[in-house]
Structure formats: structure tokens, C-alpha cells
Amino acid sequence: ILITFMILPDVIFYIKLIIELMNWGIAEPSWARDNWSCGLWQFASHIYPLFYSTLLIAIVYHSFITLFLDYRGVYEKNCKQMLPLLLLALTTALTIITAPSGFYSRAKIAARPDNIHQQQFCNLAVPSINGGESPELAEQSMVTYRLVYEIVLPYLIPILLLAFPYISILLGLMRSLESTDHSDYQTKMTVVVTLWVLTSYLMLHVPSVIRNVFSIFSVWHRLTA
């Protein structure tokens, strides 16, 4: 059920992708027409990678516990009963965490290089911690915010949290398959699917991480140059 729930961030991602393709080359894209549309766009951009990583953490730890620690099956039974409530709590928590992306979003207009045409785009106006209002502080606040929401929260922290159970599952399966004899066939297949999903996620999201890093630090380089 947890793996099936990953359809939700997939839906958000593909809706964004379709909208971007429909607005390709348009000076006024639909997500930058007003602050409300811009806020919804930034919110969706930041929540779907958080959904991916949080669900993966839950799936991997669930597989680790059911495969090596839950000898009586009590944990798995309790999880099945509490799963709808856990998914609702997870969705609520991620919505609250990502809500500032919607509040800080602003639709802005920038002149094109020809100085004749204008292009509207969606930007983040993050307030500085010390209350300053200079352009340099505004840029630094935006860079810090994007670094947290586009690199640290969706990728760096999940990788640190996933390292122990992921390596433990791999080493446990390679060293001793007898340690999993207490688990039923469904649990073992769930672990196999979990390893496949996690490996695929790490491989497929490398371009996203590289793109975000270059996007964020190009702004940072412009500030420090």
C-alpha cells in the first residue's frame, strides 16, 4: 500500500510536466499569471520530492523491521490497521512543511534581452532572518530556502536516514538468507520490490539533484562574484 501511495507524487510530477510542455515558449505561462497560481506551482514543485523521499524512508524501514526484527508478525498487523491514519498524518505534515513555498511565491515580470518584450515568471520572495530588505539579503534568503527545500530536505537527509536500513538489508540478504526464513513470501517480495524502487529512485533523481545544485549555486556565485 505504501508503494502504491507513491502514485500521488507521480501524479503531481506529471501534471507539472504536462503544464510546462503546454506553456513552452510562452511569455506569460499559466503558473506565473498571478501570485495564487505561482504559490500553487512552487508548492507542488517542493512537495512531490518530499513525498517521494518520505515514503521511501517509510517503505525501507518497514521492510527492514518486518524482515529482520518482526518474528511474530505483530508489527505488520498493527501497521495494516494504522496505515490509513499514518498516511493522513504524513500528508498533513508534509503539507504544513511545504506551505511556506506557497506563501513566499510571487509572480514577477522581467525584461527580455531585446528590452522590448517582457516575460512573466514565478519567483520566491523569502524574508531574511534579520529583517533586512536589501536585494542582496533577499537573494541570500532565497538561495538558502531553495537549498533547504530542493537539496537538503528531499535528498540529503533521506540519504542519511536510508543508509543504515538499506545497507543492512543488502548485507543481511547476501550473508545469510536463513535469517529471513521466519518471513512469509509476501514480505520477501515486498523487500525485493523496495530495493528495486529505492535503487531506481536514486538513479532517476540524480539529474534533478544536479539541475537544482547548478540552479541554486549559479545564483550564489552571482552574489559572491
Short mmCIF file of N, CA and C in Angstrom, two decimals, residues 28-180:
data_model
loop_
_atom_site.label_atom_id
_atom_site.label_comp_id
_atom_site.label_asym_id
_atom_site.label_seq_id
_atom_site.Cartn_x
_atom_site.Cartn_y
_atom_site.Cartn_z
N GLU A 28 3.98 34.47 -20.98
CA GLU A 28 3.20 34.52 -19.74
C GLU A 28 2.64 33.12 -19.45
N PRO A 29 3.44 32.23 -18.85
CA PRO A 29 2.95 30.88 -18.55
C PRO A 29 1.83 30.90 -17.54
N SER A 30 1.02 29.87 -17.57
CA SER A 30 -0.18 29.85 -16.74
C SER A 30 0.13 29.86 -15.25
N TRP A 31 1.29 29.32 -14.83
CA TRP A 31 1.62 29.28 -13.41
C TRP A 31 2.20 30.59 -12.90
N ALA A 32 2.45 31.57 -13.78
CA ALA A 32 3.04 32.84 -13.37
C ALA A 32 2.12 34.03 -13.63
N ARG A 33 0.84 33.78 -13.84
CA ARG A 33 -0.08 34.87 -14.15
C ARG A 33 -0.44 35.69 -12.92
N ASP A 34 -0.46 35.05 -11.77
CA ASP A 34 -0.75 35.78 -10.53
C ASP A 34 -0.07 35.06 -9.37
N ASN A 35 -0.12 35.67 -8.20
CA ASN A 35 0.57 35.11 -7.03
C ASN A 35 -0.05 33.79 -6.59
N TRP A 36 -1.37 33.65 -6.76
CA TRP A 36 -2.02 32.41 -6.34
C TRP A 36 -1.54 31.24 -7.19
N SER A 37 -1.50 31.41 -8.50
CA SER A 37 -1.01 30.35 -9.38
C SER A 37 0.46 30.06 -9.13
N CYS A 38 1.23 31.11 -8.89
CA CYS A 38 2.65 30.95 -8.60
C CYS A 38 2.86 30.18 -7.30
N GLY A 39 2.06 30.50 -6.27
CA GLY A 39 2.17 29.80 -4.99
C GLY A 39 1.84 28.32 -5.12
N LEU A 40 0.78 28.02 -5.88
CA LEU A 40 0.41 26.61 -6.10
C LEU A 40 1.51 25.88 -6.84
N TRP A 41 2.12 26.56 -7.81
CA TRP A 41 3.19 25.94 -8.60
C TRP A 41 4.43 25.64 -7.74
N GLN A 42 4.85 26.61 -6.94
CA GLN A 42 6.01 26.40 -6.08
C GLN A 42 5.71 25.33 -5.02
N PHE A 43 4.50 25.34 -4.50
CA PHE A 43 4.11 24.33 -3.51
C PHE A 43 4.20 22.94 -4.12
N ALA A 44 3.67 22.76 -5.32
CA ALA A 44 3.72 21.46 -5.98
C ALA A 44 5.15 21.07 -6.32
N SER A 45 5.98 22.05 -6.71
CA SER A 45 7.37 21.76 -7.06
C SER A 45 8.16 21.24 -5.87
N HIS A 46 7.83 21.69 -4.66
CA HIS A 46 8.59 21.30 -3.49
C HIS A 46 7.99 20.11 -2.75
N ILE A 47 6.69 19.87 -2.91
CA ILE A 47 6.09 18.80 -2.11
C ILE A 47 6.28 17.42 -2.72
N TYR A 48 6.34 17.32 -4.06
CA TYR A 48 6.40 15.96 -4.62
C TYR A 48 7.73 15.26 -4.35
N PRO A 49 8.91 15.94 -4.38
CA PRO A 49 10.13 15.21 -3.99
C PRO A 49 10.15 14.85 -2.51
N LEU A 50 9.52 15.69 -1.66
CA LEU A 50 9.42 15.34 -0.24
C LEU A 50 8.54 14.12 -0.04
N PHE A 51 7.46 14.02 -0.83
CA PHE A 51 6.60 12.84 -0.77
C PHE A 51 7.39 11.59 -1.15
N TYR A 52 8.12 11.68 -2.24
CA TYR A 52 8.93 10.54 -2.68
C TYR A 52 9.87 10.07 -1.58
N SER A 53 10.68 10.99 -1.08
CA SER A 53 11.72 10.60 -0.12
C SER A 53 11.13 10.11 1.20
N THR A 54 10.06 10.75 1.68
CA THR A 54 9.45 10.33 2.94
C THR A 54 8.83 8.95 2.81
N LEU A 55 8.14 8.70 1.71
CA LEU A 55 7.55 7.37 1.50
C LEU A 55 8.63 6.31 1.37
N LEU A 56 9.74 6.64 0.71
CA LEU A 56 10.83 5.68 0.60
C LEU A 56 11.42 5.35 1.96
N ILE A 57 11.59 6.36 2.80
CA ILE A 57 12.09 6.11 4.15
C ILE A 57 11.15 5.16 4.90
N ALA A 58 9.85 5.43 4.82
CA ALA A 58 8.87 4.58 5.49
C ALA A 58 8.89 3.16 4.94
N ILE A 59 8.99 3.03 3.62
CA ILE A 59 8.98 1.70 2.99
C ILE A 59 10.22 0.90 3.37
N VAL A 60 11.39 1.54 3.32
CA VAL A 60 12.64 0.83 3.62
C VAL A 60 12.69 0.42 5.08
N TYR A 61 12.33 1.29 5.99
CA TYR A 61 12.33 0.93 7.41
C TYR A 61 11.29 -0.14 7.71
N HIS A 62 10.15 -0.07 7.05
CA HIS A 62 9.13 -1.11 7.22
C HIS A 62 9.67 -2.46 6.76
N SER A 63 10.33 -2.49 5.62
CA SER A 63 10.90 -3.74 5.11
C SER A 63 11.98 -4.27 6.05
N PHE A 64 12.82 -3.37 6.56
CA PHE A 64 13.88 -3.79 7.47
C PHE A 64 13.32 -4.41 8.75
N ILE A 65 12.29 -3.78 9.32
CA ILE A 65 11.72 -4.28 10.57
C ILE A 65 10.99 -5.61 10.33
N THR A 66 10.18 -5.70 9.28
CA THR A 66 9.43 -6.94 9.03
C THR A 66 10.35 -8.10 8.64
N LEU A 67 11.48 -7.80 8.02
CA LEU A 67 12.36 -8.87 7.56
C LEU A 67 13.28 -9.39 8.65
N PHE A 68 13.77 -8.52 9.52
CA PHE A 68 14.79 -8.94 10.49
C PHE A 68 14.36 -8.84 11.95
N LEU A 69 13.34 -8.04 12.27
CA LEU A 69 13.00 -7.81 13.68
C LEU A 69 11.64 -8.33 14.08
N ASP A 70 10.71 -8.40 13.15
CA ASP A 70 9.33 -8.77 13.49
C ASP A 70 9.14 -10.28 13.30
N TYR A 71 9.54 -11.07 14.30
CA TYR A 71 9.48 -12.52 14.18
C TYR A 71 8.07 -13.07 14.35
N ARG A 72 7.20 -12.34 15.02
CA ARG A 72 5.84 -12.82 15.28
C ARG A 72 4.79 -12.20 14.37
N GLY A 73 5.16 -11.21 13.61
CA GLY A 73 4.21 -10.57 12.71
C GLY A 73 3.30 -9.56 13.37
N VAL A 74 3.57 -9.22 14.65
CA VAL A 74 2.71 -8.28 15.37
C VAL A 74 2.84 -6.88 14.77
N TYR A 75 4.07 -6.48 14.47
CA TYR A 75 4.30 -5.14 13.92
C TYR A 75 3.55 -4.96 12.61
N GLU A 76 3.62 -5.95 11.74
CA GLU A 76 2.98 -5.83 10.43
C GLU A 76 1.46 -5.74 10.55
N LYS A 77 0.89 -6.50 11.47
CA LYS A 77 -0.56 -6.43 11.68
C LYS A 77 -0.99 -5.06 12.19
N ASN A 78 -0.23 -4.52 13.14
CA ASN A 78 -0.56 -3.20 13.67
C ASN A 78 -0.41 -2.12 12.60
N CYS A 79 0.60 -2.26 11.73
CA CYS A 79 0.79 -1.29 10.66
C CYS A 79 -0.38 -1.29 9.69
N LYS A 80 -0.89 -2.46 9.38
CA LYS A 80 -2.02 -2.53 8.45
C LYS A 80 -3.26 -1.84 9.03
N GLN A 81 -3.43 -1.92 10.34
CA GLN A 81 -4.58 -1.28 10.97
C GLN A 81 -4.41 0.24 11.03
N MET A 82 -3.19 0.68 11.26
CA MET A 82 -2.94 2.11 11.44
C MET A 82 -2.51 2.81 10.16
N LEU A 83 -2.38 2.08 9.06
CA LEU A 83 -1.81 2.66 7.84
C LEU A 83 -2.60 3.86 7.31
N PRO A 84 -3.95 3.81 7.21
CA PRO A 84 -4.67 5.00 6.72
C PRO A 84 -4.42 6.24 7.56
N LEU A 85 -4.38 6.05 8.89
CA LEU A 85 -4.12 7.20 9.76
C LEU A 85 -2.69 7.71 9.59
N LEU A 86 -1.75 6.80 9.42
CA LEU A 86 -0.36 7.20 9.22
C LEU A 86 -0.19 7.97 7.90
N LEU A 87 -0.84 7.51 6.85
CA LEU A 87 -0.75 8.20 5.56
C LEU A 87 -1.39 9.58 5.63
N LEU A 88 -2.50 9.69 6.35
CA LEU A 88 -3.15 11.00 6.52
C LEU A 88 -2.26 11.95 7.31
N ALA A 89 -1.64 11.43 8.38
CA ALA A 89 -0.74 12.25 9.19
C ALA A 89 0.49 12.67 8.37
N LEU A 90 0.99 11.76 7.56
CA LEU A 90 2.15 12.07 6.71
C LEU A 90 1.82 13.16 5.70
N THR A 91 0.66 13.04 5.06
CA THR A 91 0.25 14.05 4.08
C THR A 91 0.06 15.41 4.74
N THR A 92 -0.54 15.42 5.91
CA THR A 92 -0.76 16.69 6.63
C THR A 92 0.57 17.33 7.03
N ALA A 93 1.50 16.52 7.54
CA ALA A 93 2.79 17.05 7.97
C ALA A 93 3.57 17.63 6.78
N LEU A 94 3.59 16.92 5.66
CA LEU A 94 4.32 17.42 4.50
C LEU A 94 3.67 18.67 3.92
N THR A 95 2.35 18.74 3.99
CA THR A 95 1.66 19.95 3.53
C THR A 95 2.03 21.15 4.37
N ILE A 96 2.10 20.97 5.69
CA ILE A 96 2.48 22.06 6.58
C ILE A 96 3.93 22.47 6.34
N ILE A 97 4.82 21.50 6.15
CA ILE A 97 6.24 21.80 5.93
C ILE A 97 6.44 22.58 4.63
N THR A 98 5.66 22.23 3.60
CA THR A 98 5.84 22.84 2.29
C THR A 98 5.02 24.11 2.11
N ALA A 99 4.11 24.39 3.02
CA ALA A 99 3.22 25.55 2.88
C ALA A 99 3.95 26.88 2.68
N PRO A 100 5.11 27.13 3.34
CA PRO A 100 5.80 28.41 3.10
C PRO A 100 6.15 28.65 1.63
N SER A 101 6.35 27.59 0.86
CA SER A 101 6.67 27.78 -0.56
C SER A 101 5.53 28.49 -1.28
N GLY A 102 4.30 28.22 -0.86
CA GLY A 102 3.16 28.91 -1.44
C GLY A 102 3.02 30.33 -0.96
N PHE A 103 3.32 30.54 0.33
CA PHE A 103 3.17 31.89 0.90
C PHE A 103 4.22 32.86 0.36
N TYR A 104 5.44 32.37 0.11
CA TYR A 104 6.53 33.24 -0.32
C TYR A 104 6.61 33.42 -1.83
N SER A 105 5.71 32.83 -2.58
CA SER A 105 5.79 32.89 -4.05
C SER A 105 5.21 34.21 -4.57
N ARG A 106 5.87 34.75 -5.59
CA ARG A 106 5.43 36.00 -6.21
C ARG A 106 5.60 35.90 -7.72
N ALA A 107 4.59 36.32 -8.45
CA ALA A 107 4.68 36.41 -9.91
C ALA A 107 5.35 37.72 -10.28
N LYS A 108 6.42 37.66 -11.07
CA LYS A 108 7.20 38.84 -11.43
C LYS A 108 7.34 38.94 -12.94
N ILE A 109 7.65 40.15 -13.37
CA ILE A 109 7.85 40.42 -14.80
C ILE A 109 9.29 40.87 -15.00
N ALA A 110 9.95 40.26 -15.97
CA ALA A 110 11.33 40.61 -16.29
C ALA A 110 11.45 40.93 -17.77
N ALA A 111 12.30 41.90 -18.09
CA ALA A 111 12.52 42.27 -19.49
C ALA A 111 13.43 41.25 -20.16
N ARG A 112 13.13 40.93 -21.40
CA ARG A 112 13.97 40.03 -22.17
C ARG A 112 15.21 40.76 -22.65
N PRO A 113 16.22 40.03 -23.15
CA PRO A 113 17.45 40.69 -23.61
C PRO A 113 17.24 41.75 -24.68
N ASP A 114 16.16 41.64 -25.48
CA ASP A 114 15.94 42.64 -26.52
C ASP A 114 15.36 43.94 -25.99
N ASN A 115 15.01 43.95 -24.66
CA ASN A 115 14.47 45.14 -23.99
C ASN A 115 13.15 45.62 -24.59
N ILE A 116 12.53 44.79 -25.40
CA ILE A 116 11.24 45.14 -26.00
C ILE A 116 10.13 44.29 -25.39
N HIS A 117 10.34 43.01 -25.39
CA HIS A 117 9.34 42.09 -24.86
C HIS A 117 9.61 41.82 -23.38
N GLN A 118 8.56 41.46 -22.69
CA GLN A 118 8.66 41.12 -21.27
C GLN A 118 8.22 39.68 -21.05
N GLN A 119 8.77 39.08 -20.00
CA GLN A 119 8.41 37.71 -19.67
C GLN A 119 8.03 37.63 -18.21
N GLN A 120 6.93 36.96 -17.95
CA GLN A 120 6.46 36.81 -16.58
C GLN A 120 6.95 35.47 -16.04
N PHE A 121 7.41 35.46 -14.79
CA PHE A 121 7.92 34.24 -14.21
C PHE A 121 7.53 34.17 -12.73
N CYS A 122 7.72 32.98 -12.16
CA CYS A 122 7.36 32.71 -10.77
C CYS A 122 8.62 32.70 -9.92
N ASN A 123 8.63 33.47 -8.85
CA ASN A 123 9.82 33.61 -8.03
C ASN A 123 9.46 33.48 -6.56
N LEU A 124 10.49 33.29 -5.72
CA LEU A 124 10.31 33.21 -4.28
C LEU A 124 10.80 34.50 -3.63
N ALA A 125 9.97 35.09 -2.79
CA ALA A 125 10.34 36.29 -2.04
C ALA A 125 10.42 35.90 -0.56
N VAL A 126 11.56 35.35 -0.17
CA VAL A 126 11.74 34.83 1.19
C VAL A 126 12.27 35.94 2.08
N PRO A 127 11.61 36.24 3.19
CA PRO A 127 12.12 37.30 4.08
C PRO A 127 13.40 36.86 4.78
N SER A 128 14.29 37.80 5.03
CA SER A 128 15.54 37.48 5.71
C SER A 128 15.31 37.30 7.20
N ILE A 129 16.22 36.59 7.84
CA ILE A 129 16.07 36.33 9.28
C ILE A 129 16.23 37.59 10.11
N ASN A 130 17.17 38.47 9.71
CA ASN A 130 17.42 39.68 10.50
C ASN A 130 16.49 40.83 10.14
N GLY A 131 15.57 40.61 9.21
CA GLY A 131 14.61 41.65 8.86
C GLY A 131 15.08 42.64 7.84
N GLY A 132 16.29 42.47 7.28
CA GLY A 132 16.80 43.39 6.28
C GLY A 132 16.04 43.26 4.97
N GLU A 133 16.05 44.34 4.18
CA GLU A 133 15.28 44.36 2.93
C GLU A 133 16.13 44.70 1.72
N SER A 134 17.44 44.56 1.81
CA SER A 134 18.30 44.85 0.67
C SER A 134 18.19 43.73 -0.36
N PRO A 135 18.46 44.02 -1.62
CA PRO A 135 18.39 42.98 -2.66
C PRO A 135 19.35 41.82 -2.41
N GLU A 136 20.53 42.11 -1.84
CA GLU A 136 21.49 41.05 -1.56
C GLU A 136 20.96 40.08 -0.50
N LEU A 137 20.35 40.63 0.55
CA LEU A 137 19.78 39.77 1.59
C LEU A 137 18.61 38.96 1.05
N ALA A 138 17.81 39.56 0.18
CA ALA A 138 16.69 38.84 -0.41
C ALA A 138 17.18 37.66 -1.25
N GLU A 139 18.24 37.88 -2.03
CA GLU A 139 18.81 36.80 -2.84
C GLU A 139 19.39 35.70 -1.96
N GLN A 140 20.10 36.09 -0.91
CA GLN A 140 20.68 35.11 0.00
C GLN A 140 19.59 34.29 0.70
N SER A 141 18.51 34.93 1.09
CA SER A 141 17.41 34.21 1.73
C SER A 141 16.78 33.22 0.76
N MET A 142 16.61 33.62 -0.49
CA MET A 142 16.04 32.72 -1.47
C MET A 142 16.95 31.53 -1.74
N VAL A 143 18.26 31.80 -1.84
CA VAL A 143 19.22 30.71 -2.07
C VAL A 143 19.19 29.72 -0.92
N THR A 144 19.19 30.23 0.31
CA THR A 144 19.16 29.35 1.48
C THR A 144 17.87 28.55 1.53
N TYR A 145 16.76 29.19 1.23
CA TYR A 145 15.47 28.50 1.25
C TYR A 145 15.44 27.39 0.19
N ARG A 146 15.89 27.70 -1.02
CA ARG A 146 15.90 26.69 -2.09
C ARG A 146 16.86 25.56 -1.77
N LEU A 147 17.98 25.89 -1.14
CA LEU A 147 18.94 24.85 -0.77
C LEU A 147 18.32 23.87 0.22
N VAL A 148 17.55 24.39 1.17
CA VAL A 148 16.91 23.52 2.16
C VAL A 148 15.80 22.69 1.53
N TYR A 149 14.93 23.32 0.72
CA TYR A 149 13.74 22.63 0.21
C TYR A 149 14.00 21.83 -1.07
N GLU A 150 15.08 22.10 -1.77
CA GLU A 150 15.34 21.39 -3.02
C GLU A 150 16.52 20.43 -2.96
N ILE A 151 17.36 20.54 -1.91
CA ILE A 151 18.51 19.66 -1.79
C ILE A 151 18.52 18.93 -0.44
N VAL A 152 18.47 19.69 0.66
CA VAL A 152 18.67 19.10 1.98
C VAL A 152 17.49 18.22 2.38
N LEU A 153 16.28 18.78 2.37
CA LEU A 153 15.11 18.00 2.83
C LEU A 153 14.76 16.83 1.91
N PRO A 154 14.69 17.01 0.60
CA PRO A 154 14.26 15.87 -0.23
C PRO A 154 15.35 14.87 -0.56
N TYR A 155 16.63 15.22 -0.39
CA TYR A 155 17.69 14.31 -0.86
C TYR A 155 18.75 14.00 0.21
N LEU A 156 19.38 15.01 0.79
CA LEU A 156 20.50 14.74 1.70
C LEU A 156 20.06 14.04 2.98
N ILE A 157 19.04 14.57 3.65
CA ILE A 157 18.57 13.95 4.88
C ILE A 157 18.01 12.55 4.62
N PRO A 158 17.18 12.33 3.59
CA PRO A 158 16.72 10.96 3.32
C PRO A 158 17.85 9.98 3.04
N ILE A 159 18.90 10.41 2.32
CA ILE A 159 20.02 9.50 2.04
C ILE A 159 20.69 9.08 3.35
N LEU A 160 20.87 10.03 4.27
CA LEU A 160 21.46 9.70 5.56
C LEU A 160 20.58 8.73 6.35
N LEU A 161 19.26 8.97 6.32
CA LEU A 161 18.35 8.10 7.06
C LEU A 161 18.21 6.72 6.41
N LEU A 162 18.37 6.65 5.09
CA LEU A 162 18.20 5.38 4.39
C LEU A 162 19.46 4.52 4.40
N ALA A 163 20.59 5.11 4.70
CA ALA A 163 21.85 4.38 4.58
C ALA A 163 21.87 3.13 5.45
N PHE A 164 21.51 3.26 6.73
CA PHE A 164 21.60 2.12 7.64
C PHE A 164 20.67 0.97 7.25
N PRO A 165 19.34 1.20 7.10
CA PRO A 165 18.48 0.04 6.75
C PRO A 165 18.77 -0.53 5.37
N TYR A 166 19.13 0.32 4.42
CA TYR A 166 19.40 -0.17 3.07
C TYR A 166 20.62 -1.07 3.04
N ILE A 167 21.71 -0.62 3.67
CA ILE A 167 22.92 -1.44 3.72
C ILE A 167 22.70 -2.70 4.55
N SER A 168 21.93 -2.58 5.64
CA SER A 168 21.65 -3.73 6.48
C SER A 168 20.86 -4.80 5.73
N ILE A 169 19.88 -4.37 4.95
CA ILE A 169 19.10 -5.33 4.17
C ILE A 169 19.97 -6.03 3.13
N LEU A 170 20.79 -5.25 2.42
CA LEU A 170 21.65 -5.84 1.40
C LEU A 170 22.66 -6.82 2.01
N LEU A 171 23.32 -6.40 3.09
CA LEU A 171 24.30 -7.28 3.72
C LEU A 171 23.64 -8.50 4.34
N GLY A 172 22.47 -8.30 4.95
CA GLY A 172 21.76 -9.43 5.55
C GLY A 172 21.34 -10.47 4.52
N LEU A 173 20.87 -10.01 3.37
CA LEU A 173 20.46 -10.95 2.32
C LEU A 173 21.66 -11.64 1.68
N MET A 174 22.78 -10.92 1.58
CA MET A 174 23.96 -11.53 0.95
C MET A 174 24.67 -12.51 1.89
N ARG A 175 24.65 -12.23 3.18
CA ARG A 175 25.42 -13.07 4.12
C ARG A 175 24.63 -14.27 4.61
N SER A 176 23.32 -14.09 4.82
CA SER A 176 22.55 -15.20 5.40
C SER A 176 21.08 -15.09 5.02
N LEU A 177 20.68 -15.89 4.06
CA LEU A 177 19.26 -15.93 3.69
C LEU A 177 18.43 -16.65 4.74
N GLU A 178 19.09 -17.47 5.59
CA GLU A 178 18.33 -18.18 6.63
C GLU A 178 17.73 -17.24 7.65
N SER A 179 18.30 -16.03 7.77
CA SER A 179 17.76 -15.08 8.74
C SER A 179 16.38 -14.56 8.36
N THR A 180 15.98 -14.82 7.13
CA THR A 180 14.66 -14.37 6.68
C THR A 180 13.65 -15.51 6.58
#
